[in-house]
């Protein structure tokens, strides 16, 4: 799994011109699922994101997690994170999991992330044409790949 995590003041997902999900302070997580991902990736990534200390403490040092600041989370599926651009100019998405694999893993990730945070998170709709808006706070953007755990 690959995740792009952005610390936001607000973020939203619109579908067909209507806001589907919206959060205030927290994290926007763009999640790409590969053919090789499994439930071990879900558990590791969810814990890593929920405990990632990228929010400022009282000394203005990034020392607090999403849990610590009681922040919100918005998770959006994004298969393009698995793009390979090694050959030519058209990205290849052969490493991205198809819906039969990706949808169950996406749902399990969302459930695990909610469990780790202890509260509901917002999502987009898997496979929908979504418009994502955000106000990146910092800006702070972190990329995590579960294939690089060590």
PDB file of C-alpha atoms in Angstrom, residues 1-134:
ATOM      1  CA  UNK A   1       0.000   0.000   0.000  1.00  0.00           C
ATOM      2  CA  UNK A   2       1.092   3.499  -0.701  1.00  0.00           C
ATOM      3  CA  UNK A   3      -0.310   6.460   1.144  1.00  0.00           C
ATOM      4  CA  UNK A   4       0.099  10.171   0.683  1.00  0.00           C
ATOM      5  CA  UNK A   5      -0.760  11.806   4.007  1.00  0.00           C
ATOM      6  CA  UNK A   6      -1.462  15.517   4.095  1.00  0.00           C
ATOM      7  CA  UNK A   7      -1.989  17.533   7.262  1.00  0.00           C
ATOM      8  CA  UNK A   8      -4.980  19.723   6.498  1.00  0.00           C
ATOM      9  CA  UNK A   9      -6.996  22.539   7.987  1.00  0.00           C
ATOM     10  CA  UNK A  10      -9.900  21.211   5.935  1.00  0.00           C
ATOM     11  CA  UNK A  11     -10.532  18.763   3.118  1.00  0.00           C
ATOM     12  CA  UNK A  12     -13.523  17.560   1.146  1.00  0.00           C
ATOM     13  CA  UNK A  13     -14.580  15.146  -1.566  1.00  0.00           C
ATOM     14  CA  UNK A  14     -17.203  16.162  -4.112  1.00  0.00           C
ATOM     15  CA  UNK A  15     -18.973  13.761  -6.442  1.00  0.00           C
ATOM     16  CA  UNK A  16     -21.199  15.016  -9.267  1.00  0.00           C
ATOM     17  CA  UNK A  17     -20.863  18.563  -7.946  1.00  0.00           C
ATOM     18  CA  UNK A  18     -22.075  17.710  -4.433  1.00  0.00           C
ATOM     19  CA  UNK A  19     -19.914  17.524  -1.311  1.00  0.00           C
ATOM     20  CA  UNK A  20     -19.871  13.877  -0.243  1.00  0.00           C
ATOM     21  CA  UNK A  21     -17.448  14.107   2.724  1.00  0.00           C
ATOM     22  CA  UNK A  22     -15.790  16.955   4.563  1.00  0.00           C
ATOM     23  CA  UNK A  23     -13.397  17.293   7.489  1.00  0.00           C
ATOM     24  CA  UNK A  24     -11.803  20.110   9.420  1.00  0.00           C
ATOM     25  CA  UNK A  25      -8.333  19.838  11.029  1.00  0.00           C
ATOM     26  CA  UNK A  26      -6.792  16.442  10.496  1.00  0.00           C
ATOM     27  CA  UNK A  27      -5.358  14.219   7.787  1.00  0.00           C
ATOM     28  CA  UNK A  28      -6.260  13.595   4.179  1.00  0.00           C
ATOM     29  CA  UNK A  29      -5.031  10.117   3.235  1.00  0.00           C
ATOM     30  CA  UNK A  30      -4.774   9.181  -0.437  1.00  0.00           C
ATOM     31  CA  UNK A  31      -4.512   5.388  -0.499  1.00  0.00           C
ATOM     32  CA  UNK A  32      -3.206   3.193  -3.304  1.00  0.00           C
ATOM     33  CA  UNK A  33      -3.585  -0.585  -3.063  1.00  0.00           C
ATOM     34  CA  UNK A  34      -1.356  -2.972  -4.997  1.00  0.00           C
ATOM     35  CA  UNK A  35      -1.841  -6.578  -6.055  1.00  0.00           C
ATOM     36  CA  UNK A  36       0.645  -7.653  -3.367  1.00  0.00           C
ATOM     37  CA  UNK A  37      -1.025  -5.970  -0.386  1.00  0.00           C
ATOM     38  CA  UNK A  38      -2.693  -7.903   2.407  1.00  0.00           C
ATOM     39  CA  UNK A  39      -4.097  -7.482   5.917  1.00  0.00           C
ATOM     40  CA  UNK A  40      -0.609  -7.139   7.423  1.00  0.00           C
ATOM     41  CA  UNK A  41      -0.147  -3.985   5.339  1.00  0.00           C
ATOM     42  CA  UNK A  42      -3.489  -2.661   6.602  1.00  0.00           C
ATOM     43  CA  UNK A  43      -2.622  -3.104  10.274  1.00  0.00           C
ATOM     44  CA  UNK A  44       0.873  -1.642   9.930  1.00  0.00           C
ATOM     45  CA  UNK A  45      -0.183   1.369   7.834  1.00  0.00           C
ATOM     46  CA  UNK A  46      -3.209   2.236   9.947  1.00  0.00           C
ATOM     47  CA  UNK A  47      -1.164   2.209  13.140  1.00  0.00           C
ATOM     48  CA  UNK A  48       1.646   4.198  11.511  1.00  0.00           C
ATOM     49  CA  UNK A  49      -0.698   6.928  10.231  1.00  0.00           C
ATOM     50  CA  UNK A  50      -2.735   7.211  13.431  1.00  0.00           C
ATOM     51  CA  UNK A  51       0.449   7.575  15.517  1.00  0.00           C
ATOM     52  CA  UNK A  52       2.432   9.742  13.078  1.00  0.00           C
ATOM     53  CA  UNK A  53       3.580  12.787  15.044  1.00  0.00           C
ATOM     54  CA  UNK A  54       3.090  15.595  12.537  1.00  0.00           C
ATOM     55  CA  UNK A  55       0.927  18.026  14.522  1.00  0.00           C
ATOM     56  CA  UNK A  56       2.452  20.852  16.505  1.00  0.00           C
ATOM     57  CA  UNK A  57       2.664  20.791  20.284  1.00  0.00           C
ATOM     58  CA  UNK A  58       2.600  23.808  22.604  1.00  0.00           C
ATOM     59  CA  UNK A  59       6.227  24.584  21.612  1.00  0.00           C
ATOM     60  CA  UNK A  60       5.346  24.586  17.898  1.00  0.00           C
ATOM     61  CA  UNK A  61       7.233  21.309  17.354  1.00  0.00           C
ATOM     62  CA  UNK A  62       5.696  18.461  15.342  1.00  0.00           C
ATOM     63  CA  UNK A  63       5.281  16.123  18.274  1.00  0.00           C
ATOM     64  CA  UNK A  64       1.578  15.189  18.354  1.00  0.00           C
ATOM     65  CA  UNK A  65      -0.374  12.552  16.477  1.00  0.00           C
ATOM     66  CA  UNK A  66      -3.846  12.621  14.981  1.00  0.00           C
ATOM     67  CA  UNK A  67      -5.011  10.813  18.112  1.00  0.00           C
ATOM     68  CA  UNK A  68      -3.375  13.427  20.372  1.00  0.00           C
ATOM     69  CA  UNK A  69      -5.064  16.373  18.641  1.00  0.00           C
ATOM     70  CA  UNK A  70      -8.413  14.571  18.264  1.00  0.00           C
ATOM     71  CA  UNK A  71      -8.201  15.330  14.553  1.00  0.00           C
ATOM     72  CA  UNK A  72     -10.365  14.105  11.710  1.00  0.00           C
ATOM     73  CA  UNK A  73      -9.424  11.860   8.823  1.00  0.00           C
ATOM     74  CA  UNK A  74     -10.567  11.559   5.224  1.00  0.00           C
ATOM     75  CA  UNK A  75      -9.444   8.484   3.245  1.00  0.00           C
ATOM     76  CA  UNK A  76      -9.683   8.517  -0.550  1.00  0.00           C
ATOM     77  CA  UNK A  77      -8.765   5.580  -2.766  1.00  0.00           C
ATOM     78  CA  UNK A  78      -6.267   6.511  -5.483  1.00  0.00           C
ATOM     79  CA  UNK A  79      -4.985   3.756  -7.747  1.00  0.00           C
ATOM     80  CA  UNK A  80      -2.736   6.227  -9.593  1.00  0.00           C
ATOM     81  CA  UNK A  81      -0.305   6.116  -6.653  1.00  0.00           C
ATOM     82  CA  UNK A  82       0.767   2.738  -8.054  1.00  0.00           C
ATOM     83  CA  UNK A  83       1.664   4.205 -11.451  1.00  0.00           C
ATOM     84  CA  UNK A  84       4.867   3.063 -13.078  1.00  0.00           C
ATOM     85  CA  UNK A  85       6.497   5.704 -15.264  1.00  0.00           C
ATOM     86  CA  UNK A  86       9.658   3.799 -16.168  1.00  0.00           C
ATOM     87  CA  UNK A  87       8.832   3.352 -19.838  1.00  0.00           C
ATOM     88  CA  UNK A  88       7.358   5.919 -22.189  1.00  0.00           C
ATOM     89  CA  UNK A  89       5.034   8.736 -21.260  1.00  0.00           C
ATOM     90  CA  UNK A  90       1.858   6.810 -20.484  1.00  0.00           C
ATOM     91  CA  UNK A  91       1.833   5.546 -16.887  1.00  0.00           C
ATOM     92  CA  UNK A  92       1.212   1.845 -16.367  1.00  0.00           C
ATOM     93  CA  UNK A  93      -1.148   0.810 -13.585  1.00  0.00           C
ATOM     94  CA  UNK A  94      -0.453  -2.907 -13.770  1.00  0.00           C
ATOM     95  CA  UNK A  95       0.652  -2.987 -10.106  1.00  0.00           C
ATOM     96  CA  UNK A  96      -2.608  -1.415  -8.913  1.00  0.00           C
ATOM     97  CA  UNK A  97      -5.070  -3.952  -7.533  1.00  0.00           C
ATOM     98  CA  UNK A  98      -8.310  -4.402  -9.412  1.00  0.00           C
ATOM     99  CA  UNK A  99     -11.636  -3.750  -7.675  1.00  0.00           C
ATOM    100  CA  UNK A 100     -12.049  -7.400  -6.623  1.00  0.00           C
ATOM    101  CA  UNK A 101      -8.926  -7.119  -4.455  1.00  0.00           C
ATOM    102  CA  UNK A 102      -8.807  -3.387  -3.754  1.00  0.00           C
ATOM    103  CA  UNK A 103     -12.366  -2.770  -2.535  1.00  0.00           C
ATOM    104  CA  UNK A 104     -12.266  -5.332   0.320  1.00  0.00           C
ATOM    105  CA  UNK A 105      -8.792  -4.137   1.377  1.00  0.00           C
ATOM    106  CA  UNK A 106      -9.896  -0.483   1.214  1.00  0.00           C
ATOM    107  CA  UNK A 107     -12.923  -1.234   3.412  1.00  0.00           C
ATOM    108  CA  UNK A 108     -10.775  -3.181   5.866  1.00  0.00           C
ATOM    109  CA  UNK A 109      -8.262  -0.341   6.006  1.00  0.00           C
ATOM    110  CA  UNK A 110     -11.019   2.162   6.773  1.00  0.00           C
ATOM    111  CA  UNK A 111     -12.404  -0.108   9.528  1.00  0.00           C
ATOM    112  CA  UNK A 112      -8.942  -0.646  11.030  1.00  0.00           C
ATOM    113  CA  UNK A 113      -8.137   3.079  10.882  1.00  0.00           C
ATOM    114  CA  UNK A 114     -11.434   3.879  12.634  1.00  0.00           C
ATOM    115  CA  UNK A 115     -10.595   1.312  15.301  1.00  0.00           C
ATOM    116  CA  UNK A 116      -7.080   2.696  15.792  1.00  0.00           C
ATOM    117  CA  UNK A 117      -8.397   6.273  16.022  1.00  0.00           C
ATOM    118  CA  UNK A 118     -11.411   5.396  18.134  1.00  0.00           C
ATOM    119  CA  UNK A 119     -13.799   7.375  15.944  1.00  0.00           C
ATOM    120  CA  UNK A 120     -15.456   7.502  12.557  1.00  0.00           C
ATOM    121  CA  UNK A 121     -13.465   8.649   9.565  1.00  0.00           C
ATOM    122  CA  UNK A 122     -14.766  10.083   6.319  1.00  0.00           C
ATOM    123  CA  UNK A 123     -14.219   8.526   2.903  1.00  0.00           C
ATOM    124  CA  UNK A 124     -14.774   9.013  -0.770  1.00  0.00           C
ATOM    125  CA  UNK A 125     -16.473   6.404  -2.934  1.00  0.00           C
ATOM    126  CA  UNK A 126     -14.194   3.747  -4.374  1.00  0.00           C
ATOM    127  CA  UNK A 127     -13.961   4.104  -8.156  1.00  0.00           C
ATOM    128  CA  UNK A 128     -16.004   7.314  -8.365  1.00  0.00           C
ATOM    129  CA  UNK A 129     -14.855  10.411 -10.242  1.00  0.00           C
ATOM    130  CA  UNK A 130     -14.054  12.526  -7.203  1.00  0.00           C
ATOM    131  CA  UNK A 131     -12.939  16.109  -6.833  1.00  0.00           C
ATOM    132  CA  UNK A 132     -10.722  16.474  -3.768  1.00  0.00           C
ATOM    133  CA  UNK A 133     -10.210  19.897  -2.209  1.00  0.00           C
ATOM    134  CA  UNK A 134      -7.878  20.665   0.654  1.00  0.00           C
TER     135      UNK A 134
END
